[in-house]
XYZ file of C-alpha atoms in Angstrom:
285
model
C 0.000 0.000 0.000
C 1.534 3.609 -0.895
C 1.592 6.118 1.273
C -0.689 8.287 -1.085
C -3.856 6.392 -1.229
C -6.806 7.316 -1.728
C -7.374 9.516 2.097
C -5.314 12.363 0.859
C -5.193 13.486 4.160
C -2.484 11.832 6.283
C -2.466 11.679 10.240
C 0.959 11.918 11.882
C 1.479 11.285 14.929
C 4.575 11.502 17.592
C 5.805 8.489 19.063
C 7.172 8.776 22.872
C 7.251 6.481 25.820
C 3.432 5.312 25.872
C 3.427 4.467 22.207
C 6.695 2.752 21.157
C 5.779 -0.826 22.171
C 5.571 -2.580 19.098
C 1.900 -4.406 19.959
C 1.207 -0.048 20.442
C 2.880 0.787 16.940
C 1.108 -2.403 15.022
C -2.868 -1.062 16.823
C -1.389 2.482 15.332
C -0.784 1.764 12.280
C -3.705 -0.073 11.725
C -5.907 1.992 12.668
C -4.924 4.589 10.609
C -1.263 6.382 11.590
C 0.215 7.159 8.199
C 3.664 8.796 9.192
C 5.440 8.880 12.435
C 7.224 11.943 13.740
C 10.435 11.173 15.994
C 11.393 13.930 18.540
C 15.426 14.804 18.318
C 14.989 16.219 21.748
C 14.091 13.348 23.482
C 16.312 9.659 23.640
C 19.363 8.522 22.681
C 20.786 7.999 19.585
C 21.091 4.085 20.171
C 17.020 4.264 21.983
C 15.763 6.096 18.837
C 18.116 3.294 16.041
C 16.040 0.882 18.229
C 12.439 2.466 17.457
C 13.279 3.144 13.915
C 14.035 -0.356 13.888
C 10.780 -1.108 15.456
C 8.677 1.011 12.738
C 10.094 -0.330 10.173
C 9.682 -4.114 11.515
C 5.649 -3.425 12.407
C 5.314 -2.182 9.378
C 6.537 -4.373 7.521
C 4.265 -6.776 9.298
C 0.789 -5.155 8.502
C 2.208 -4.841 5.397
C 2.210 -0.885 4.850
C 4.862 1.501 4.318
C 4.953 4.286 7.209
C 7.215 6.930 6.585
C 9.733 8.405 9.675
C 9.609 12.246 10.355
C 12.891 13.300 12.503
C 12.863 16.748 13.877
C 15.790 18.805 14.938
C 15.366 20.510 17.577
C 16.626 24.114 16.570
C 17.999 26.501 18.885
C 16.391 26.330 22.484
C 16.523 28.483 24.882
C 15.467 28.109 28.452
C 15.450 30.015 32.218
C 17.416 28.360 34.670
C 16.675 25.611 37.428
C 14.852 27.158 40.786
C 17.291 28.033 43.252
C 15.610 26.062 46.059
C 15.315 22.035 44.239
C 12.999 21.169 46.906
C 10.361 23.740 45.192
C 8.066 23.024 42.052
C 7.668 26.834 40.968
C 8.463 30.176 42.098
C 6.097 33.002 41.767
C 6.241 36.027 39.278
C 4.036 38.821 40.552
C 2.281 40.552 38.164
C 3.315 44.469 38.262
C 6.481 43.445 39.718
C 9.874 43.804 38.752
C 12.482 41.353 37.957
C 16.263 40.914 36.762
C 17.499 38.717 34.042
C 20.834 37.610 33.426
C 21.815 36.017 30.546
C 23.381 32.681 32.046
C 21.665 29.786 33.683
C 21.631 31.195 36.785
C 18.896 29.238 39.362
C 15.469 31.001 39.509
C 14.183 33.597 41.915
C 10.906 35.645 42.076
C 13.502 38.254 41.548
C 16.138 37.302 39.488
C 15.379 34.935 36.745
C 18.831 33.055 34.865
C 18.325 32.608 30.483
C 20.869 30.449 29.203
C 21.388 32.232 26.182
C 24.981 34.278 26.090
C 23.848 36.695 23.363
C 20.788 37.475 24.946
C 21.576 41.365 24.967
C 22.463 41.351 21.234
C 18.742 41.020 20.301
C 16.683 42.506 23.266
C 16.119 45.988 23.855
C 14.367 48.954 26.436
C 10.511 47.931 25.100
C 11.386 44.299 23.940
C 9.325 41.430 25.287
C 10.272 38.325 26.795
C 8.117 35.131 27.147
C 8.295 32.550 29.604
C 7.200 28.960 29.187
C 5.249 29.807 26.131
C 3.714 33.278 27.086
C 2.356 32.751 30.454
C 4.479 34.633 31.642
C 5.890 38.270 30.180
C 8.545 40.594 30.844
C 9.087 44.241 29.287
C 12.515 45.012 29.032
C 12.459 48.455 31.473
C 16.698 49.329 31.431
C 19.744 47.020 30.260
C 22.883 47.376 33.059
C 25.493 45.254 31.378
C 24.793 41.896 31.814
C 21.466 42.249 33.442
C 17.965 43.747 32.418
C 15.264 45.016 34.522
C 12.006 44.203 33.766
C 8.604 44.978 34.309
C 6.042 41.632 34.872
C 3.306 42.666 32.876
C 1.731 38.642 32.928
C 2.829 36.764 35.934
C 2.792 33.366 37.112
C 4.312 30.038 38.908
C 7.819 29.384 37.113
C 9.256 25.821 36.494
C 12.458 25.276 35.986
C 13.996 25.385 32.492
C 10.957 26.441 30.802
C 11.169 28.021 27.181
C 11.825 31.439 26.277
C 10.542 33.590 23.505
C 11.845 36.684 22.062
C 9.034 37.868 19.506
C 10.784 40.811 18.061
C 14.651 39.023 17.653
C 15.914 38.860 14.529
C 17.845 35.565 15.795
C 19.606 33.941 12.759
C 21.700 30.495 12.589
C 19.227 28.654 14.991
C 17.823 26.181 12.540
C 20.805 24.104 12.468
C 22.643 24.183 16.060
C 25.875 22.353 15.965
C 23.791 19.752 18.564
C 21.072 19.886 15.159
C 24.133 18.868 12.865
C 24.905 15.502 14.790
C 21.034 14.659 14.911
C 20.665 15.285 11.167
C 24.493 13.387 10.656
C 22.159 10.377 12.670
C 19.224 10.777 10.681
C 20.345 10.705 7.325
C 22.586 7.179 8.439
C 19.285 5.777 9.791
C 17.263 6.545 6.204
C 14.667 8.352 7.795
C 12.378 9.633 4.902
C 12.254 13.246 6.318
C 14.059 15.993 8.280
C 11.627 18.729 10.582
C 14.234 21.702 10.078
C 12.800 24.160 13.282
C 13.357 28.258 13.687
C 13.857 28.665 9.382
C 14.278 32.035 8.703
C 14.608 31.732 4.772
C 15.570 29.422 2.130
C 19.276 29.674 3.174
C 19.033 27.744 5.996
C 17.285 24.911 3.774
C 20.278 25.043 1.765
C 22.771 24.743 3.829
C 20.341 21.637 5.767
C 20.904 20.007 2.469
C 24.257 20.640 2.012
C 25.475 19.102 5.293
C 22.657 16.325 4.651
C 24.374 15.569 1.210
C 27.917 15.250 3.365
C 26.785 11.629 4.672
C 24.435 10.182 1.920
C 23.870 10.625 -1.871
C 20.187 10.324 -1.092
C 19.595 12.644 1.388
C 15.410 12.890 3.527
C 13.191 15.518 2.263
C 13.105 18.710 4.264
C 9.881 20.247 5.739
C 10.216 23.928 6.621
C 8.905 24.354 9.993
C 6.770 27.764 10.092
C 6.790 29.481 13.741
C 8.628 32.576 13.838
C 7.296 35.816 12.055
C 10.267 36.132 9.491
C 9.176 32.922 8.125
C 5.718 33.529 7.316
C 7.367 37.172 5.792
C 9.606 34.522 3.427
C 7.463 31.448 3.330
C 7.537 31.373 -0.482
C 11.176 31.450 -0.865
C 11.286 29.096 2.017
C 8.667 26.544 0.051
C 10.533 26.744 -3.365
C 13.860 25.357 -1.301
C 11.527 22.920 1.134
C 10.148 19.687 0.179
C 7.304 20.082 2.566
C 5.623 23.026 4.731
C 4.796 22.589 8.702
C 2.314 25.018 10.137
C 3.787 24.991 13.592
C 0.795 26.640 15.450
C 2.085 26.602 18.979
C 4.931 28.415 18.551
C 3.602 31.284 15.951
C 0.846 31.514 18.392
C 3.497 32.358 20.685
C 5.704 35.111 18.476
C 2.163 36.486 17.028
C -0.804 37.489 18.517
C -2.656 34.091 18.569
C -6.216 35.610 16.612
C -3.744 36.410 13.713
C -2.607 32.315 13.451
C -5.846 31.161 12.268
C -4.792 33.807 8.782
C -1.100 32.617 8.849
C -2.217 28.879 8.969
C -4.605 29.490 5.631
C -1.846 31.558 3.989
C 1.014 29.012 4.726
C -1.238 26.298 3.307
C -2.034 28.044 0.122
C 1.615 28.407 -0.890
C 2.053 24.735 -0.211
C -0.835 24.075 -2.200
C 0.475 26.606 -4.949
C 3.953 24.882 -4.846
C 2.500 21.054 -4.595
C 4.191 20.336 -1.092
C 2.593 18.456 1.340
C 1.989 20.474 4.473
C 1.672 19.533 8.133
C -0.665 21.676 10.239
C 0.430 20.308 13.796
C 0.219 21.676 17.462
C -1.739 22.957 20.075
């Protein structure tokens, strides 16, 4: 059975601890999964060789042919850990004020660690920063050196390591991290049948994706162009002539645009896919 029957619309799903049993992956499959999507961010190397090994051997047995979805990672960046371990969160106060520094340093409710050295390069007096996907949101008030003070205009309980989002960086070179280079180095040796390239800013960094994808195999995965930051959508036609596929990555443009304006980006994303004859993912949240 080919992958492009007759339901033109495939369902892909992520596979993590509660579904890589293979009795799990053979009920999947046969109830419909078309194409599974493999985190980079989570497992080994030699756990994830052992689940594409898996996929491939269930699906083999059910006799269909289920394509494997790897995706990078892309640059990450994160608070902290809590100062005091023996506490799940720490609380922002809204209308508060706080200092960030731009190393890991353990989180207060008044000084709050970003692992991210160049932090300062791309934030600003008036900039925004977003905590563990907006819930909670700091306005850059005065930069002293290696430290910002900032208003809490959305506060909140703060986990440890949680994501951060800078919606008005220009940040460039953080769809393939060096950490992104081994993981695509792995992916291409394992065959998988595509590559999730995260953060794309323009075609460039499809090209150069391909180029260090075409260092290890002759017959490199096909691409798909993750869509979440604003610069994307701004370039998502140049992005889809270099892509082999389009991902509408919801969460995360819900998080760098106002998330009533996602619903528009989503349609627009899909039409250019449409217009260039890609497949497109519409996946998250």
């Amino acid at each position: 059975m080919s992958v492009y029957d007759e339901r033109r619309v495939k369902i892909v799903a992520t596979l993590g601890p509660a579904s890589r049993e293979r009795d799990t992956l053979r009920e999947l499959f046969l109830a419909g999964l078309d194409v599974v999507r493999i985190n980079a961010a989570h497992g080994t190397p030699e756990e994830r060789s052992v689940l594409v090994n898996d996929v491939r051997t269930v699906a083999d047995e059910v006799g269909k042919l289920v394509p494997i979805l790897f995706d990078l990672r892309g640059l990450k960046i994160r608070t902290g850990p809590l100062a005091n371990p023996a506490e799940d969160t720490v609380g922002i106060p809204r209308g508060g004020t706080v200092t960030v520094v731009n190393t890991p340093a353990p989180a207060t409710s008044e000084v709050i660690g970003i692992d991210f050295p160049q932090l300062f390069e791309f934030i600003h007096r008036g900039s925004r920063i977003l905590i563990s996907d907006g819930l909670i949101e700091l306005l850059v008030e005065r930069i002293d050196g290696n430290s910002a003070q900032c208003h809490v205009g959305r506060g909140g309980h703060l986990h440890g390591r949680q994501g951060v989002t800078l919606p008005e960086a220009m940040i460039r070179g953080g769809s393939l991290t060096p950490v992104d280079r081994e993981d695509l180095q792995w992916g291409v040796e394992q065959g998988v049948d595509f590559i999730g390239l995260s953060f794309v800013s323009d075609a460039n960094d499809l090209h150069l994706a391909k180029e260090v994808a075409g260092w290890y195999s002759s017959r490199p995965p096909h691409f798909i162009a993750k869509i979440e930051r604003p610069q994307a959508l701004e370039n998502v036609r140049s992005i889809a002539s270099a892509a082999d596929g389009l991902m509408v990555a919801r969460g995360d443009l819900g998080v760098q645009m106002a998330p009533e304006r996602v619903p528009r980006a989503q349609k627009e994303i899909i039409r250019v896919a449409n217009e260039f004859a890609l497949p497109v993912i519409t996946a998250t949240q």
